[in-house]
PDB file of C-alpha atoms in Angstrom:
ATOM      1  CA  MET S   1      14.093 -10.453 -10.456  1.00 69.00           C
ATOM      2  CA  GLY S   2      14.318 -11.700  -6.885  1.00 92.00           C
ATOM      3  CA  VAL S   3      11.817 -12.077  -4.070  1.00 95.00           C
ATOM      4  CA  LEU S   4      11.171  -8.822  -2.206  1.00 97.00           C
ATOM      5  CA  LEU S   5       8.361  -9.806   0.189  1.00 98.00           C
ATOM      6  CA  ASN S   6       7.988 -13.307   1.604  1.00 98.00           C
ATOM      7  CA  VAL S   7       4.915 -14.066   3.721  1.00 98.00           C
ATOM      8  CA  ASN S   8       5.497 -17.493   5.237  1.00 98.00           C
ATOM      9  CA  ASN S   9       2.798 -19.479   7.101  1.00 98.00           C
ATOM     10  CA  LEU S  10       1.114 -16.323   8.397  1.00 98.00           C
ATOM     11  CA  VAL S  11      -1.544 -16.907  11.052  1.00 97.00           C
ATOM     12  CA  MET S  12      -3.703 -14.180  12.620  1.00 97.00           C
ATOM     13  CA  GLU S  13      -6.082 -15.278  15.371  1.00 96.00           C
ATOM     14  CA  PHE S  14      -8.668 -13.153  17.130  1.00 94.00           C
ATOM     15  CA  GLY S  15     -10.402 -14.819  20.052  1.00 91.00           C
ATOM     16  CA  GLY S  16      -9.519 -18.256  18.745  1.00 87.00           C
ATOM     17  CA  ILE S  17     -10.842 -17.505  15.246  1.00 91.00           C
ATOM     18  CA  LYS S  18      -8.267 -17.629  12.454  1.00 93.00           C
ATOM     19  CA  ALA S  19      -8.730 -14.558  10.279  1.00 96.00           C
ATOM     20  CA  VAL S  20      -5.621 -15.605   8.325  1.00 97.00           C
ATOM     21  CA  ASP S  21      -4.739 -19.299   8.191  1.00 96.00           C
ATOM     22  CA  ASN S  22      -1.198 -20.401   7.258  1.00 96.00           C
ATOM     23  CA  LEU S  23      -0.993 -17.987   4.363  1.00 98.00           C
ATOM     24  CA  CYS S  24       2.081 -18.113   2.116  1.00 98.00           C
ATOM     25  CA  PHE S  25       2.896 -15.898  -0.863  1.00 98.00           C
ATOM     26  CA  THR S  26       5.711 -13.792  -2.291  1.00 98.00           C
ATOM     27  CA  VAL S  27       6.047 -10.494  -4.142  1.00 98.00           C
ATOM     28  CA  GLN S  28       8.887 -10.150  -6.622  1.00 96.00           C
ATOM     29  CA  GLU S  29      10.981  -7.021  -7.017  1.00 95.00           C
ATOM     30  CA  GLY S  30       9.274  -4.682  -9.482  1.00 94.00           C
ATOM     31  CA  GLU S  31       6.060  -6.733  -9.514  1.00 96.00           C
ATOM     32  CA  ILE S  32       2.438  -5.639  -9.303  1.00 97.00           C
ATOM     33  CA  LYS S  33       0.529  -8.249  -7.324  1.00 98.00           C
ATOM     34  CA  ALA S  34      -3.076  -8.241  -6.144  1.00 97.00           C
ATOM     35  CA  ILE S  35      -4.833  -9.890  -3.236  1.00 97.00           C
ATOM     36  CA  ILE S  36      -8.497 -10.569  -3.970  1.00 95.00           C
ATOM     37  CA  GLY S  37     -11.265 -12.450  -2.218  1.00 93.00           C
ATOM     38  CA  PRO S  38     -14.847 -12.096  -0.992  1.00 90.00           C
ATOM     39  CA  ASN S  39     -15.775  -9.695   1.806  1.00 88.00           C
ATOM     40  CA  GLY S  40     -14.393 -10.926   5.116  1.00 88.00           C
ATOM     41  CA  ALA S  41     -11.741 -13.088   3.467  1.00 91.00           C
ATOM     42  CA  GLY S  42      -8.956 -11.520   5.561  1.00 94.00           C
ATOM     43  CA  LYS S  43      -7.341  -9.267   2.956  1.00 95.00           C
ATOM     44  CA  THR S  44      -6.905  -6.116   5.047  1.00 95.00           C
ATOM     45  CA  THR S  45      -5.837  -8.262   7.999  1.00 96.00           C
ATOM     46  CA  VAL S  46      -2.916  -9.424   5.853  1.00 97.00           C
ATOM     47  CA  PHE S  47      -1.914  -5.795   5.219  1.00 97.00           C
ATOM     48  CA  ASN S  48      -2.197  -5.027   8.933  1.00 96.00           C
ATOM     49  CA  ALA S  49       0.062  -7.975   9.735  1.00 97.00           C
ATOM     50  CA  ILE S  50       2.665  -6.944   7.158  1.00 97.00           C
ATOM     51  CA  THR S  51       2.771  -3.376   8.493  1.00 96.00           C
ATOM     52  CA  LYS S  52       2.636  -4.611  12.106  1.00 95.00           C
ATOM     53  CA  ALA S  53      -0.614  -2.891  12.969  1.00 94.00           C
ATOM     54  CA  TYR S  54      -1.281  -6.433  14.203  1.00 95.00           C
ATOM     55  CA  GLN S  55       1.365  -8.738  15.589  1.00 95.00           C
ATOM     56  CA  PRO S  56       1.066 -12.080  13.764  1.00 96.00           C
ATOM     57  CA  THR S  57      -0.007 -15.024  15.913  1.00 96.00           C
ATOM     58  CA  SER S  58       2.603 -17.116  14.109  1.00 97.00           C
ATOM     59  CA  GLY S  59       4.550 -17.233  10.870  1.00 97.00           C
ATOM     60  CA  GLU S  60       7.149 -14.897   9.431  1.00 97.00           C
ATOM     61  CA  ILE S  61       7.222 -11.885   7.134  1.00 98.00           C
ATOM     62  CA  TRP S  62      10.452 -11.037   5.345  1.00 98.00           C
ATOM     63  CA  LEU S  63      11.374  -8.004   3.261  1.00 97.00           C
ATOM     64  CA  GLY S  64      14.478  -9.025   1.386  1.00 95.00           C
ATOM     65  CA  ASP S  65      16.820 -10.373   4.033  1.00 95.00           C
ATOM     66  CA  VAL S  66      15.116  -8.511   6.910  1.00 96.00           C
ATOM     67  CA  ASN S  67      12.727 -10.413   9.170  1.00 97.00           C
ATOM     68  CA  LEU S  68       9.950  -7.924   9.888  1.00 97.00           C
ATOM     69  CA  THR S  69       8.091 -10.225  12.280  1.00 96.00           C
ATOM     70  CA  PRO S  70       9.720  -9.106  15.556  1.00 95.00           C
ATOM     71  CA  LEU S  71       9.970  -5.423  14.626  1.00 95.00           C
ATOM     72  CA  PRO S  72       7.726  -2.699  16.087  1.00 93.00           C
ATOM     73  CA  GLN S  73       5.298  -0.945  13.750  1.00 91.00           C
ATOM     74  CA  TYR S  74       7.287   2.293  13.431  1.00 88.00           C
ATOM     75  CA  LYS S  75      10.290   0.377  12.063  1.00 91.00           C
ATOM     76  CA  ILE S  76       8.415  -1.026   9.056  1.00 93.00           C
ATOM     77  CA  ILE S  77       8.465   2.181   7.016  1.00 90.00           C
ATOM     78  CA  GLU S  78      12.187   2.565   7.743  1.00 89.00           C
ATOM     79  CA  HIS S  79      12.785  -0.742   5.987  1.00 93.00           C
ATOM     80  CA  GLY S  80      10.894   0.359   2.878  1.00 93.00           C
ATOM     81  CA  ILE S  81       7.178  -0.438   3.189  1.00 96.00           C
ATOM     82  CA  SER S  82       4.431   2.178   3.056  1.00 95.00           C
ATOM     83  CA  ARG S  83       0.675   1.881   2.645  1.00 95.00           C
ATOM     84  CA  THR S  84      -2.639   3.535   1.957  1.00 95.00           C
ATOM     85  CA  PHE S  85      -5.944   2.685   3.601  1.00 91.00           C
ATOM     86  CA  GLN S  86      -9.350   1.534   2.427  1.00 87.00           C
ATOM     87  CA  ASN S  87     -10.876   4.611   4.070  1.00 87.00           C
ATOM     88  CA  ILE S  88      -8.802   7.657   3.130  1.00 89.00           C
ATOM     89  CA  ARG S  89      -6.906   8.992   6.138  1.00 88.00           C
ATOM     90  CA  LEU S  90      -5.965  12.616   5.587  1.00 92.00           C
ATOM     91  CA  LEU S  91      -5.714  15.585   7.941  1.00 90.00           C
ATOM     92  CA  ASP S  92      -8.425  17.932   6.712  1.00 91.00           C
ATOM     93  CA  SER S  93      -7.056  20.885   8.681  1.00 90.00           C
ATOM     94  CA  LEU S  94      -3.804  20.783   6.668  1.00 93.00           C
ATOM     95  CA  SER S  95      -2.939  21.630   3.085  1.00 96.00           C
ATOM     96  CA  VAL S  96      -2.271  19.059   0.383  1.00 97.00           C
ATOM     97  CA  LEU S  97       1.483  19.710   0.695  1.00 95.00           C
ATOM     98  CA  GLU S  98       1.445  19.397   4.487  1.00 93.00           C
ATOM     99  CA  ASN S  99      -0.442  16.092   4.307  1.00 94.00           C
ATOM    100  CA  VAL S 100       2.208  14.631   2.017  1.00 95.00           C
ATOM    101  CA  ILE S 101       5.070  15.929   4.182  1.00 92.00           C
ATOM    102  CA  VAL S 102       3.643  13.875   7.067  1.00 89.00           C
ATOM    103  CA  GLY S 103       4.798  10.768   5.171  1.00 87.00           C
ATOM    104  CA  TYR S 104       8.415  11.951   5.277  1.00 83.00           C
ATOM    105  CA  ASP S 105       8.665  11.896   9.062  1.00 77.00           C
ATOM    106  CA  SER S 106      10.665   8.645   9.154  1.00 65.00           C
ATOM    107  CA  LYS S 107      13.438  10.286   7.108  1.00 62.00           C
ATOM    108  CA  LEU S 108      13.943  13.226   9.470  1.00 56.00           C
ATOM    109  CA  ASN S 109      16.733  13.418  12.039  1.00 53.00           C
ATOM    110  CA  SER S 110      15.978  16.714  13.776  1.00 52.00           C
ATOM    111  CA  GLY S 111      14.145  16.316  17.047  1.00 48.00           C
ATOM    112  CA  PHE S 112      11.724  18.300  19.153  1.00 40.00           C
ATOM    113  CA  PHE S 113      14.231  20.890  20.391  1.00 39.00           C
ATOM    114  CA  SER S 114      15.625  21.434  16.889  1.00 49.00           C
ATOM    115  CA  SER S 115      12.110  22.270  15.770  1.00 50.00           C
ATOM    116  CA  LEU S 116      11.651  24.716  18.625  1.00 45.00           C
ATOM    117  CA  LEU S 117      15.010  26.413  18.099  1.00 48.00           C
ATOM    118  CA  ARG S 118      14.850  26.353  14.281  1.00 61.00           C
ATOM    119  CA  THR S 119      18.384  24.975  13.991  1.00 64.00           C
ATOM    120  CA  PRO S 120      20.165  24.789  10.599  1.00 70.00           C
ATOM    121  CA  LEU S 121      19.530  21.010  10.545  1.00 67.00           C
ATOM    122  CA  GLN S 122      15.824  21.515  11.077  1.00 73.00           C
ATOM    123  CA  LYS S 123      15.641  24.150   8.349  1.00 76.00           C
ATOM    124  CA  ARG S 124      17.511  21.941   5.860  1.00 80.00           C
ATOM    125  CA  GLU S 125      15.247  18.985   6.586  1.00 75.00           C
ATOM    126  CA  GLU S 126      12.140  21.140   6.274  1.00 83.00           C
ATOM    127  CA  ALA S 127      13.250  22.336   2.838  1.00 85.00           C
ATOM    128  CA  GLU S 128      14.110  18.773   1.821  1.00 87.00           C
ATOM    129  CA  ALA S 129      10.710  17.496   2.960  1.00 87.00           C
ATOM    130  CA  LYS S 130       8.912  20.173   0.936  1.00 90.00           C
ATOM    131  CA  GLU S 131      10.999  19.341  -2.147  1.00 92.00           C
ATOM    132  CA  LYS S 132      10.283  15.609  -1.840  1.00 93.00           C
ATOM    133  CA  ALA S 133       6.577  16.286  -1.249  1.00 94.00           C
ATOM    134  CA  MET S 134       6.369  18.408  -4.390  1.00 96.00           C
ATOM    135  CA  GLU S 135       8.098  15.630  -6.349  1.00 95.00           C
ATOM    136  CA  ALA S 136       5.511  13.129  -5.119  1.00 95.00           C
ATOM    137  CA  LEU S 137       2.633  15.467  -5.966  1.00 97.00           C
ATOM    138  CA  LYS S 138       4.062  16.093  -9.442  1.00 96.00           C
ATOM    139  CA  PHE S 139       4.342  12.338  -9.947  1.00 94.00           C
ATOM    140  CA  MET S 140       0.642  12.077  -9.106  1.00 94.00           C
ATOM    141  CA  GLY S 141      -0.229  15.013 -11.374  1.00 94.00           C
ATOM    142  CA  ILE S 142      -1.600  17.279  -8.641  1.00 96.00           C
ATOM    143  CA  ASP S 143       1.378  19.523  -7.788  1.00 96.00           C
ATOM    144  CA  ASN S 144      -0.737  22.518  -8.875  1.00 97.00           C
ATOM    145  CA  LYS S 145      -2.979  21.839  -5.858  1.00 97.00           C
ATOM    146  CA  ALA S 146      -0.198  21.737  -3.252  1.00 96.00           C
ATOM    147  CA  ASN S 147      -1.376  24.790  -1.306  1.00 96.00           C
ATOM    148  CA  LEU S 148      -5.073  23.980  -1.326  1.00 97.00           C
ATOM    149  CA  SER S 149      -6.833  22.665   1.746  1.00 96.00           C
ATOM    150  CA  VAL S 150      -7.077  18.904   1.346  1.00 95.00           C
ATOM    151  CA  SER S 151     -10.715  19.107   2.467  1.00 94.00           C
ATOM    152  CA  SER S 152     -11.550  21.079  -0.703  1.00 95.00           C
ATOM    153  CA  LEU S 153     -10.444  18.313  -3.076  1.00 95.00           C
ATOM    154  CA  ALA S 154     -12.636  15.941  -5.027  1.00 92.00           C
ATOM    155  CA  TYR S 155     -12.573  12.306  -3.930  1.00 91.00           C
ATOM    156  CA  GLY S 156     -10.218  11.107  -6.670  1.00 91.00           C
ATOM    157  CA  ASP S 157      -7.662  13.801  -5.868  1.00 94.00           C
ATOM    158  CA  ARG S 158      -7.847  12.998  -2.153  1.00 94.00           C
ATOM    159  CA  ARG S 159      -6.922   9.416  -3.016  1.00 94.00           C
ATOM    160  CA  LYS S 160      -3.976  10.734  -5.050  1.00 94.00           C
ATOM    161  CA  VAL S 161      -2.780  12.766  -2.062  1.00 96.00           C
ATOM    162  CA  GLU S 162      -2.808   9.649   0.087  1.00 95.00           C
ATOM    163  CA  ILE S 163      -0.783   7.733  -2.492  1.00 95.00           C
ATOM    164  CA  ALA S 164       1.665  10.656  -2.765  1.00 96.00           C
ATOM    165  CA  ARG S 165       2.108  10.550   1.017  1.00 94.00           C
ATOM    166  CA  ALA S 166       2.920   6.846   0.786  1.00 94.00           C
ATOM    167  CA  LEU S 167       5.420   7.463  -2.035  1.00 94.00           C
ATOM    168  CA  ILE S 168       7.377  10.316  -0.443  1.00 93.00           C
ATOM    169  CA  SER S 169       9.496   7.951   1.658  1.00 89.00           C
ATOM    170  CA  LYS S 170      10.652   6.156  -1.541  1.00 90.00           C
ATOM    171  CA  PRO S 171       9.396   2.724  -0.409  1.00 93.00           C
ATOM    172  CA  ARG S 172      10.574  -0.512  -1.974  1.00 95.00           C
ATOM    173  CA  LEU S 173       7.034  -1.875  -1.570  1.00 97.00           C
ATOM    174  CA  ILE S 174       3.783   0.083  -1.469  1.00 97.00           C
ATOM    175  CA  LEU S 175       0.571  -1.507  -0.177  1.00 97.00           C
ATOM    176  CA  LEU S 176      -2.628  -0.100  -1.680  1.00 97.00           C
ATOM    177  CA  ASP S 177      -5.814  -1.060   0.162  1.00 95.00           C
ATOM    178  CA  GLU S 178      -8.736  -0.803  -2.276  1.00 93.00           C
ATOM    179  CA  PRO S 179      -7.330   2.258  -4.067  1.00 93.00           C
ATOM    180  CA  ALA S 180     -10.206   2.368  -6.575  1.00 90.00           C
ATOM    181  CA  ALA S 181     -12.957   2.350  -3.935  1.00 88.00           C
ATOM    182  CA  GLY S 182     -15.427   5.153  -4.646  1.00 86.00           C
ATOM    183  CA  MET S 183     -13.820   6.110  -7.965  1.00 88.00           C
ATOM    184  CA  ASN S 184     -15.669   6.557 -11.232  1.00 89.00           C
ATOM    185  CA  PRO S 185     -14.487   4.690 -14.380  1.00 89.00           C
ATOM    186  CA  LEU S 186     -12.283   7.579 -15.580  1.00 90.00           C
ATOM    187  CA  GLU S 187     -10.612   7.934 -12.181  1.00 89.00           C
ATOM    188  CA  THR S 188     -10.091   4.172 -12.053  1.00 90.00           C
ATOM    189  CA  GLN S 189      -8.378   4.227 -15.455  1.00 91.00           C
ATOM    190  CA  GLU S 190      -6.104   7.050 -14.275  1.00 91.00           C
ATOM    191  CA  LEU S 191      -5.301   5.045 -11.165  1.00 91.00           C
ATOM    192  CA  MET S 192      -4.235   2.052 -13.244  1.00 92.00           C
ATOM    193  CA  GLU S 193      -1.788   4.264 -15.137  1.00 93.00           C
ATOM    194  CA  ILE S 194      -0.437   5.643 -11.837  1.00 93.00           C
ATOM    195  CA  ILE S 195       0.151   2.129 -10.511  1.00 94.00           C
ATOM    196  CA  ARG S 196       2.026   1.223 -13.677  1.00 93.00           C
ATOM    197  CA  LYS S 197       4.147   4.381 -13.257  1.00 93.00           C
ATOM    198  CA  ILE S 198       4.984   3.376  -9.675  1.00 93.00           C
ATOM    199  CA  ARG S 199       6.268   0.033 -10.938  1.00 90.00           C
ATOM    200  CA  THR S 200       8.460   1.701 -13.598  1.00 86.00           C
ATOM    201  CA  GLU S 201      10.414   3.339 -10.769  1.00 81.00           C
ATOM    202  CA  SER S 202      11.504  -0.145  -9.622  1.00 75.00           C
ATOM    203  CA  ARG S 203       8.949  -0.250  -6.836  1.00 89.00           C
ATOM    204  CA  SER S 204       6.785  -3.251  -6.099  1.00 96.00           C
ATOM    205  CA  VAL S 205       3.045  -2.863  -5.581  1.00 97.00           C
ATOM    206  CA  LEU S 206       0.769  -5.108  -3.535  1.00 98.00           C
ATOM    207  CA  LEU S 207      -2.872  -4.134  -3.737  1.00 97.00           C
ATOM    208  CA  ILE S 208      -6.207  -5.246  -2.372  1.00 96.00           C
ATOM    209  CA  GLU S 209      -9.001  -4.539  -4.793  1.00 90.00           C
ATOM    210  CA  HIS S 210     -12.709  -5.352  -5.103  1.00 85.00           C
ATOM    211  CA  ASP S 211     -12.757  -4.052  -8.669  1.00 83.00           C
ATOM    212  CA  LEU S 212     -11.805  -7.357 -10.279  1.00 86.00           C
ATOM    213  CA  ARG S 213     -11.296  -5.846 -13.716  1.00 86.00           C
ATOM    214  CA  LEU S 214      -8.702  -3.488 -12.244  1.00 89.00           C
ATOM    215  CA  ALA S 215      -7.015  -6.191 -10.164  1.00 93.00           C
ATOM    216  CA  LEU S 216      -6.866  -8.729 -12.987  1.00 93.00           C
ATOM    217  CA  GLY S 217      -6.112  -6.114 -15.624  1.00 93.00           C
ATOM    218  CA  ILE S 218      -3.062  -4.602 -13.957  1.00 94.00           C
ATOM    219  CA  SER S 219      -1.420  -7.394 -11.954  1.00 96.00           C
ATOM    220  CA  GLU S 220       1.169  -9.926 -13.073  1.00 95.00           C
ATOM    221  CA  LYS S 221       0.139 -12.308 -10.304  1.00 97.00           C
ATOM    222  CA  VAL S 222      -2.956 -12.571  -8.122  1.00 97.00           C
ATOM    223  CA  VAL S 223      -3.401 -14.206  -4.720  1.00 97.00           C
ATOM    224  CA  VAL S 224      -6.951 -15.287  -3.913  1.00 96.00           C
ATOM    225  CA  ILE S 225      -7.918 -15.915  -0.294  1.00 96.00           C
ATOM    226  CA  ASN S 226     -11.164 -17.083   1.243  1.00 94.00           C
ATOM    227  CA  PHE S 227     -11.831 -17.454   4.980  1.00 93.00           C
ATOM    228  CA  GLY S 228      -8.175 -16.543   5.530  1.00 94.00           C
ATOM    229  CA  LYS S 229      -6.809 -19.381   3.395  1.00 96.00           C
ATOM    230  CA  LYS S 230      -5.078 -19.135   0.033  1.00 97.00           C
ATOM    231  CA  ILE S 231      -7.031 -20.874  -2.703  1.00 96.00           C
ATOM    232  CA  ALA S 232      -5.001 -19.642  -5.683  1.00 96.00           C
ATOM    233  CA  ASP S 233      -1.792 -17.762  -6.558  1.00 97.00           C
ATOM    234  CA  ASP S 234      -1.413 -17.443 -10.305  1.00 97.00           C
ATOM    235  CA  THR S 235      -1.583 -15.243 -13.394  1.00 97.00           C
ATOM    236  CA  PRO S 236      -4.784 -13.305 -14.080  1.00 96.00           C
ATOM    237  CA  TYR S 237      -5.558 -15.658 -16.981  1.00 95.00           C
ATOM    238  CA  GLU S 238      -5.370 -18.743 -14.758  1.00 96.00           C
ATOM    239  CA  ILE S 239      -7.314 -17.019 -11.978  1.00 95.00           C
ATOM    240  CA  ARG S 240     -10.209 -16.361 -14.384  1.00 92.00           C
ATOM    241  CA  GLN S 241     -10.404 -20.067 -15.182  1.00 92.00           C
ATOM    242  CA  ASN S 242      -9.986 -21.379 -11.628  1.00 93.00           C
ATOM    243  CA  PRO S 243     -13.184 -23.145 -10.432  1.00 92.00           C
ATOM    244  CA  GLU S 244     -12.332 -22.563  -6.741  1.00 91.00           C
ATOM    245  CA  VAL S 245     -12.079 -18.839  -7.354  1.00 91.00           C
ATOM    246  CA  ILE S 246     -15.371 -18.778  -9.238  1.00 89.00           C
ATOM    247  CA  GLU S 247     -17.028 -20.717  -6.421  1.00 88.00           C
ATOM    248  CA  ALA S 248     -15.587 -18.377  -3.768  1.00 85.00           C
ATOM    249  CA  TYR S 249     -17.212 -15.472  -5.551  1.00 77.00           C
ATOM    250  CA  LEU S 250     -20.503 -17.399  -5.697  1.00 52.00           C
ATOM    251  CA  GLY S 251     -20.569 -17.394  -9.459  1.00 60.00           C
ATOM    252  CA  LYS S 252     -19.578 -13.756  -9.765  1.00 57.00           C
ATOM    253  CA  GLU S 253     -18.016 -13.017 -13.127  1.00 54.00           C
ATOM    254  CA  VAL S 254     -14.265 -12.404 -12.861  1.00 56.00           C
ATOM    255  CA  SER S 255     -13.468 -11.740 -16.524  1.00 53.00           C
TER     256      SER S 255
END
């Protein structure tokens, strides 16, 4: 199992303040890895740097043998990274199926005029996008809700739609930003099983999670950051015993 993602000496500065400070970590192919840390530690900033929502101040980010650092944001998904967001971002005016199809845009070749003229290429791609979207919804267990308005769904199902949208492009690496936020214990347990299923399809998962039992219970490795700096990168067992981690959480139980 080789290295898929390599974050090397990542620095993110805002107004002279380092939100991320010389951060280094890797994600292996087929690995589930978590980033944890107190509020304001810089976790989501790391995701934004990887996906190029922010341009890193310095450092490099590699996906396999591709240096993502100089690439524009729209190129990141083409190289096999997709993400979800801490606050669910769905289009409430669209159906569940249509929301998932939005995630397939990077795979389409037909342009604006093809869409207007309804060319054979555009029709083939539209059918393909619907097929892939239904596959993603079936994977998430909500294909029976494809034609419902996404605004009518319960919170847990809305989160599943967002994950399905991230999966439709068949990413090599999926970034999940606090996927369990707002979920009840049953929904959280279902989410853990979904994440394990994603990994079985030879995809790597990098997640940010405040639910420490989920993060430590599902991940093979855990990166802990505080004030933008890495203080640990180890197995869940070692993380539970690490005095720096315990101190960063101000004595909060991590077992």
